[in-house]
Coordinates of C-alpha atoms in Angstrom, one line a residue:
X1 CA 10.8 -11.3 12.3
X2 CA 12.0 -8.2 10.8
X3 CA 8.4 -7.3 9.7
X4 CA 7.2 -7.9 13.2
X5 CA 9.9 -5.6 14.6
X6 CA 9.0 -2.9 12.2
X7 CA 5.3 -3.1 13.2
X8 CA 6.3 -3.1 16.9
X9 CA 8.4 0.0 16.5
X10 CA 5.5 1.9 15.0
X11 CA 2.8 0.4 17.2
X12 CA 4.6 -0.1 20.5
X13 CA 2.3 2.6 22.0
X14 CA -0.6 0.5 21.1
X15 CA -0.1 -2.7 23.2
X16 CA -1.9 -5.7 22.0
X17 CA -3.8 -6.1 25.2
X18 CA -5.4 -2.8 24.4
X19 CA -5.4 -3.5 20.7
X20 CA -8.1 -6.2 21.0
X21 CA -11.1 -5.5 23.1
X22 CA -11.6 -6.7 26.7
X23 CA -12.5 -10.2 27.3
X24 CA -16.2 -10.9 27.4
X25 CA -17.5 -11.5 31.0
X26 CA -20.6 -13.4 30.1
X27 CA -22.1 -15.7 27.5
X28 CA -23.2 -13.9 24.4
X29 CA -26.9 -14.0 23.5
X30 CA -28.0 -14.1 20.0
X31 CA -30.2 -11.0 19.3
X32 CA -33.6 -11.4 17.7
X33 CA -33.6 -7.8 16.5
X34 CA -32.8 -7.7 12.8
X35 CA -31.6 -4.2 12.9
X36 CA -29.2 -5.1 15.6
X37 CA -28.0 -8.1 13.7
X38 CA -27.4 -5.9 10.7
X39 CA -25.4 -3.5 12.7
X40 CA -23.3 -6.3 14.2
X41 CA -22.6 -7.6 10.6
X42 CA -21.4 -4.1 9.5
X43 CA -18.5 -4.4 12.0
X44 CA -17.7 -8.1 12.2
X45 CA -15.1 -9.7 14.5
X46 CA -12.1 -10.6 12.5
X47 CA -9.9 -12.0 15.2
X48 CA -10.4 -13.6 18.7
X49 CA -7.6 -14.6 21.0
X50 CA -8.3 -15.7 24.6
X51 CA -11.7 -14.0 24.8
X52 CA -10.5 -10.8 23.4
X53 CA -11.8 -9.6 20.1
X54 CA -10.6 -7.3 17.3
X55 CA -13.4 -5.8 15.1
X56 CA -13.1 -4.7 11.5
X57 CA -13.3 -1.1 12.3
X58 CA -10.5 -1.3 14.9
X59 CA -8.4 -3.3 12.4
X60 CA -8.9 -0.5 10.0
X61 CA -7.9 2.1 12.5
X62 CA -4.6 0.2 13.3
X63 CA -3.8 -0.1 9.6
X64 CA -4.4 3.6 9.2
X65 CA -1.9 4.3 12.0
X66 CA 0.9 2.6 10.1
X67 CA 3.4 4.8 8.0
X68 CA 2.0 5.5 4.6
X69 CA 4.3 3.2 2.6
X70 CA 3.3 0.3 4.9
X71 CA -0.3 1.3 5.0
X72 CA -0.9 1.0 1.3
X73 CA 0.2 -2.6 1.4
X74 CA -1.7 -3.6 4.5
X75 CA -4.8 -1.7 3.4
X76 CA -5.2 -3.9 0.4
X77 CA -3.7 -7.3 -0.4
X78 CA -1.8 -7.4 2.9
X79 CA -4.7 -7.1 5.3
X80 CA -4.9 -10.8 6.0
X81 CA -1.2 -10.9 6.6
X82 CA -1.5 -7.9 9.0
X83 CA -3.7 -10.0 11.2
X84 CA -1.2 -12.9 11.1
X85 CA 1.4 -10.3 12.3
X86 CA -0.9 -9.2 15.2
X87 CA -1.3 -12.8 16.4
X88 CA 2.6 -13.3 16.3
X89 CA 3.0 -10.1 18.1
X90 CA 0.5 -11.1 20.8
X91 CA 2.4 -14.4 21.3
X92 CA 5.7 -12.8 21.5
X93 CA 4.5 -9.9 23.7
X94 CA 3.2 -12.5 26.2
X95 CA 6.4 -14.4 26.1
X96 CA 8.4 -11.2 26.7
X97 CA 6.2 -10.4 29.6
X98 CA 6.6 -14.0 31.1
X99 CA 10.4 -13.5 30.8
X100 CA 10.2 -10.1 32.3
X101 CA 12.0 -8.7 29.4
X102 CA 10.5 -5.3 29.9
X103 CA 13.0 -4.9 32.9
X104 CA 16.0 -5.4 30.6
X105 CA 17.9 -2.1 30.3
X106 CA 18.4 -2.5 26.5
X107 CA 14.7 -3.3 26.0
X108 CA 13.8 -0.3 28.0
X109 CA 16.2 1.8 26.0
X110 CA 14.5 0.6 22.8
X111 CA 11.0 1.1 24.1
X112 CA 12.0 4.7 25.0
X113 CA 13.4 5.4 21.6
X114 CA 10.2 3.9 20.0
X115 CA 8.0 6.1 22.3
X116 CA 10.0 9.1 21.3
X117 CA 9.7 8.3 17.6
X118 CA 6.0 7.9 17.7
X119 CA 5.5 11.1 19.7
X120 CA 7.8 12.9 17.3
X121 CA 5.7 11.6 14.4
X122 CA 2.5 12.6 15.9
X123 CA 3.9 16.1 16.6
X124 CA 5.0 16.3 13.0
X125 CA 1.6 15.4 11.8
X126 CA 0.0 18.0 14.0
X127 CA 2.3 20.7 12.6
X128 CA 1.6 19.7 9.1
X129 CA -2.2 19.9 9.6
X130 CA -2.0 23.4 10.9
X131 CA -0.3 24.5 7.7
X132 CA -2.8 26.4 5.5
X133 CA -2.5 25.7 1.7
X134 CA -4.3 27.9 -0.6
X135 CA -6.2 26.7 -3.6
X136 CA -3.9 28.7 -6.0
X137 CA -0.8 27.1 -4.3
X138 CA -2.2 23.6 -4.6
X139 CA -3.1 24.1 -8.4
X140 CA 0.4 25.6 -9.1
X141 CA 2.1 22.6 -7.3
X142 CA -0.2 20.1 -9.1
X143 CA 0.7 21.7 -12.5
X144 CA 4.4 21.4 -11.8
X145 CA 4.2 17.8 -10.4
X146 CA 1.3 16.3 -12.3
X147 CA 3.1 13.0 -12.9
X148 CA 3.3 12.5 -9.2
X149 CA -0.5 12.5 -8.7
X150 CA -1.6 11.2 -12.1
X151 CA -3.9 8.4 -11.7
X152 CA -5.7 6.6 -14.5
X153 CA -8.4 3.9 -14.6
X154 CA -7.5 1.1 -17.0
X155 CA -8.9 -2.2 -18.3
X156 CA -6.9 -4.9 -19.9
X157 CA -7.1 -8.1 -21.8
X158 CA -4.0 -10.4 -21.1
X159 CA -3.0 -13.2 -23.5
X160 CA -0.2 -15.3 -22.1
X161 CA 2.1 -17.5 -24.0
X162 CA 4.2 -20.5 -23.0
X163 CA 7.2 -18.1 -22.6
X164 CA 5.4 -15.7 -20.2
X165 CA 6.6 -15.3 -16.7
X166 CA 4.7 -17.4 -14.1
X167 CA 2.3 -15.6 -11.8
X168 CA -0.1 -17.2 -9.4
X169 CA -3.0 -15.1 -10.3
X170 CA -3.0 -15.9 -14.1
X171 CA -3.7 -18.9 -16.1
X172 CA -1.0 -20.9 -17.8
X173 CA -1.1 -21.0 -21.6
X174 CA 0.5 -23.4 -24.1
X175 CA 0.3 -21.0 -27.0
X176 CA 3.6 -19.9 -28.6
X177 CA 4.4 -16.1 -28.4
X178 CA 3.3 -15.6 -32.0
X179 CA 0.0 -17.4 -31.4
X180 CA -0.6 -15.4 -28.3
X181 CA 0.1 -12.0 -30.1
X182 CA -2.2 -13.1 -33.0
X183 CA -4.9 -13.9 -30.5
X184 CA -4.5 -10.5 -28.8
X185 CA -4.5 -8.7 -32.1
X186 CA -7.7 -10.5 -33.0
X187 CA -9.4 -9.3 -29.8
X188 CA -8.3 -5.8 -30.3
X189 CA -9.8 -5.7 -33.8
X190 CA -13.1 -7.0 -32.3
X191 CA -13.1 -4.1 -29.8
X192 CA -12.4 -1.6 -32.6
X193 CA -15.3 -3.0 -34.5
X194 CA -17.6 -2.5 -31.6
X195 CA -17.3 -5.4 -29.4
X196 CA -17.6 -4.9 -25.6
X197 CA -14.2 -4.7 -24.0
X198 CA -15.5 -5.9 -20.6
X199 CA -17.2 -9.0 -22.1
X200 CA -14.1 -10.0 -24.1
X201 CA -11.9 -9.6 -21.1
X202 CA -14.3 -11.8 -19.0
X203 CA -14.1 -14.5 -21.6
X204 CA -10.5 -14.3 -22.9
X205 CA -8.1 -12.5 -20.4
X206 CA -5.5 -14.7 -18.7
X207 CA -5.4 -12.4 -15.8
X208 CA -8.0 -14.0 -13.7
X209 CA -8.1 -11.4 -10.9
X210 CA -9.2 -8.5 -13.4
X211 CA -11.0 -10.7 -15.9
X212 CA -13.8 -11.3 -13.4
X213 CA -14.3 -7.6 -13.3
X214 CA -14.3 -7.1 -17.1
X215 CA -10.5 -6.5 -17.2
X216 CA -10.9 -3.5 -14.7
X217 CA -7.5 -2.7 -13.1
X218 CA -9.0 0.2 -11.1
X219 CA -7.0 3.5 -10.8
X220 CA -3.2 3.1 -11.1
X221 CA -0.2 5.4 -10.8
X222 CA 3.1 5.7 -12.5
X223 CA 5.7 3.2 -11.3
X224 CA 3.1 0.5 -10.4
X225 CA 3.5 -1.4 -13.7
X226 CA 6.3 -2.7 -15.9
X227 CA 7.7 0.2 -18.2
X228 CA 6.4 -1.2 -21.6
X229 CA 2.8 -1.5 -20.2
X230 CA 3.0 1.9 -18.3
X231 CA 4.4 3.8 -21.3
X232 CA 1.5 2.6 -23.5
X233 CA -1.2 2.9 -20.9
X234 CA -0.4 6.5 -19.8
X235 CA -0.2 7.6 -23.5
X236 CA -3.9 6.9 -24.0
X237 CA -6.8 9.2 -23.8
X238 CA -10.1 8.3 -22.1
X239 CA -11.9 5.8 -24.3
X240 CA -8.9 4.9 -26.4
X241 CA -7.8 1.3 -26.9
X242 CA -4.0 0.6 -27.2
X243 CA -2.0 -1.5 -29.7
X244 CA -1.0 -4.9 -28.5
X245 CA 1.9 -4.4 -26.1
X246 CA 4.3 -7.2 -25.0
X247 CA 5.6 -7.5 -21.5
X248 CA 7.2 -10.4 -19.7
X249 CA 3.8 -11.5 -18.6
X250 CA 2.3 -11.8 -22.0
X251 CA 0.4 -9.6 -24.6
X252 CA -1.9 -6.9 -23.5
X253 CA -4.7 -4.8 -25.0
X254 CA -5.2 -1.9 -22.8
X255 CA -8.2 0.6 -22.6
X256 CA -8.1 4.0 -20.8
X257 CA -11.3 4.6 -18.9
X258 CA -10.7 7.7 -17.0
X259 CA -8.2 10.1 -15.5
X260 CA -8.5 11.6 -12.0
X261 CA -9.0 15.4 -12.1
X262 CA -7.2 17.9 -9.9
X263 CA -10.4 18.1 -7.7
X264 CA -10.3 14.4 -7.0
X265 CA -6.5 14.4 -6.0
X266 CA -6.7 17.9 -4.3
X267 CA -6.4 16.5 -0.8
X268 CA -3.3 14.5 -1.7
X269 CA -1.7 17.7 -3.2
X270 CA -2.6 19.7 -0.1
X271 CA -1.2 16.9 2.2
X272 CA 2.0 16.8 0.0
X273 CA 2.5 20.5 0.4
X274 CA 1.9 20.5 4.0
X275 CA 4.5 17.8 4.4
X276 CA 7.2 19.9 2.5
X277 CA 6.3 23.0 4.4
X278 CA 6.3 21.0 7.6
X279 CA 9.9 19.9 6.9
X280 CA 10.9 23.4 6.2
X281 CA 9.3 24.6 9.4
X282 CA 11.1 21.9 11.4
X283 CA 14.4 22.9 9.9
X284 CA 13.8 26.5 11.0
X285 CA 12.9 25.3 14.5
X286 CA 16.1 23.1 14.7
X287 CA 18.1 26.0 13.7
X288 CA 16.6 28.2 16.4
X289 CA 17.4 25.5 19.0
X290 CA 21.0 25.9 18.0
X291 CA 22.2 22.3 19.0
X292 CA 25.9 22.0 19.7
X293 CA 27.3 18.9 17.9
X294 CA 30.8 17.6 18.1
X295 CA 31.6 17.4 14.4
X296 CA 35.1 16.3 15.0
X297 CA 33.9 13.1 16.7
X298 CA 31.8 12.2 13.7
X299 CA 34.6 12.9 11.3
X300 CA 36.8 10.3 13.1
X301 CA 33.9 7.8 13.1
X302 CA 33.2 8.4 9.5
X303 CA 36.8 7.5 8.6
X304 CA 36.6 4.3 10.5
X305 CA 33.5 3.1 8.7
X306 CA 33.9 4.9 5.3
X307 CA 33.6 1.7 3.5
X308 CA 30.4 0.6 5.1
X309 CA 27.3 1.2 3.0
X310 CA 24.7 3.6 4.4
X311 CA 21.6 1.7 5.8
X312 CA 18.2 2.4 4.3
X313 CA 15.6 3.5 6.8
X314 CA 12.7 3.4 4.1
X315 CA 10.5 0.6 5.2
X316 CA 9.2 -1.5 2.2
X317 CA 5.9 -3.3 2.3
X318 CA 6.6 -7.0 2.9
X319 CA 6.0 -9.4 0.1
X320 CA 4.6 -12.9 0.4
X321 CA 5.2 -15.5 -2.2
X322 CA 5.8 -14.3 -5.7
X323 CA 5.7 -10.5 -5.7
X324 CA 3.8 -8.3 -8.2
X325 CA 6.1 -5.4 -7.4
X326 CA 6.7 -3.5 -10.7
X327 CA 4.2 -6.0 -12.3
X328 CA 1.3 -5.1 -14.4
X329 CA -1.3 -7.2 -13.0
X330 CA -2.7 -5.4 -10.0
X331 CA -5.6 -7.2 -8.2
X332 CA -8.8 -5.4 -8.7
X333 CA -7.2 -2.1 -8.8
X334 CA -5.5 -2.6 -5.5
X335 CA -2.2 -0.6 -5.2
X336 CA 0.6 -3.1 -5.0

């Protein structure tokens, strides 16, 4: 329910009745034009409710409208879950209308707050986009914060043992830890002797999700994997193969494929600088507004509730089943 509320707060201005296209007014007729059929397949219908349809392109737009920390989850492994949330939202919205809850003063107040929040966020984005960032400033910021933007493409071979943490996307293995390490060491020696890493990963890796792609994990950032794996992986240079590294998931052999260059992450650097400068500009505007705040009132309130923990307003991506958060087995390079 909390996840539904979170999405409603950010998408309340995009009512589900407008979210899905209008109901079809007549029977559909199959097209005999191959080109038209191909165009239709390029943008398939992913959800139908009561004659209304949601196409893939519209689904992507709605996911792109989410806050960035939710977007990264729903853009990848959470996309199917996002559709489930939309169905539940549609059901509950219809029930709310049936009960005439939109006339409830408390609901109206919450809707107004959500509307103001969405408009404020839109205004903030508009202000940020207007901020010009020079190439020199972007390069300087990147040099000072390179770890924040560092992305590396990795391959891995995972050999699990009977002691490895269970994970729904990996095979089980009855080998002892010593046997698993020995197998991983043997595979590494084959690679150093000229064997193809991708082929060995396909045949031997216990991480099924990446094994089918030759062990390819795609581009990953710091903080996405467990520390032992990350420390070894990010110390490699393109083309290098790691020593066998042990994590709670098993024994890994890692290969560094590539590192994103500044030019490849330049747009992210510029966006980050725009956000920073936008906050500074907002602070200046607030100061010019000169709001009068009764600080004495808040001191009294703070004294009453001093022992209460401060709530976190950072929205985390929901997890379904066993999480891979801080795990080291991302699915096909998807960002967990």
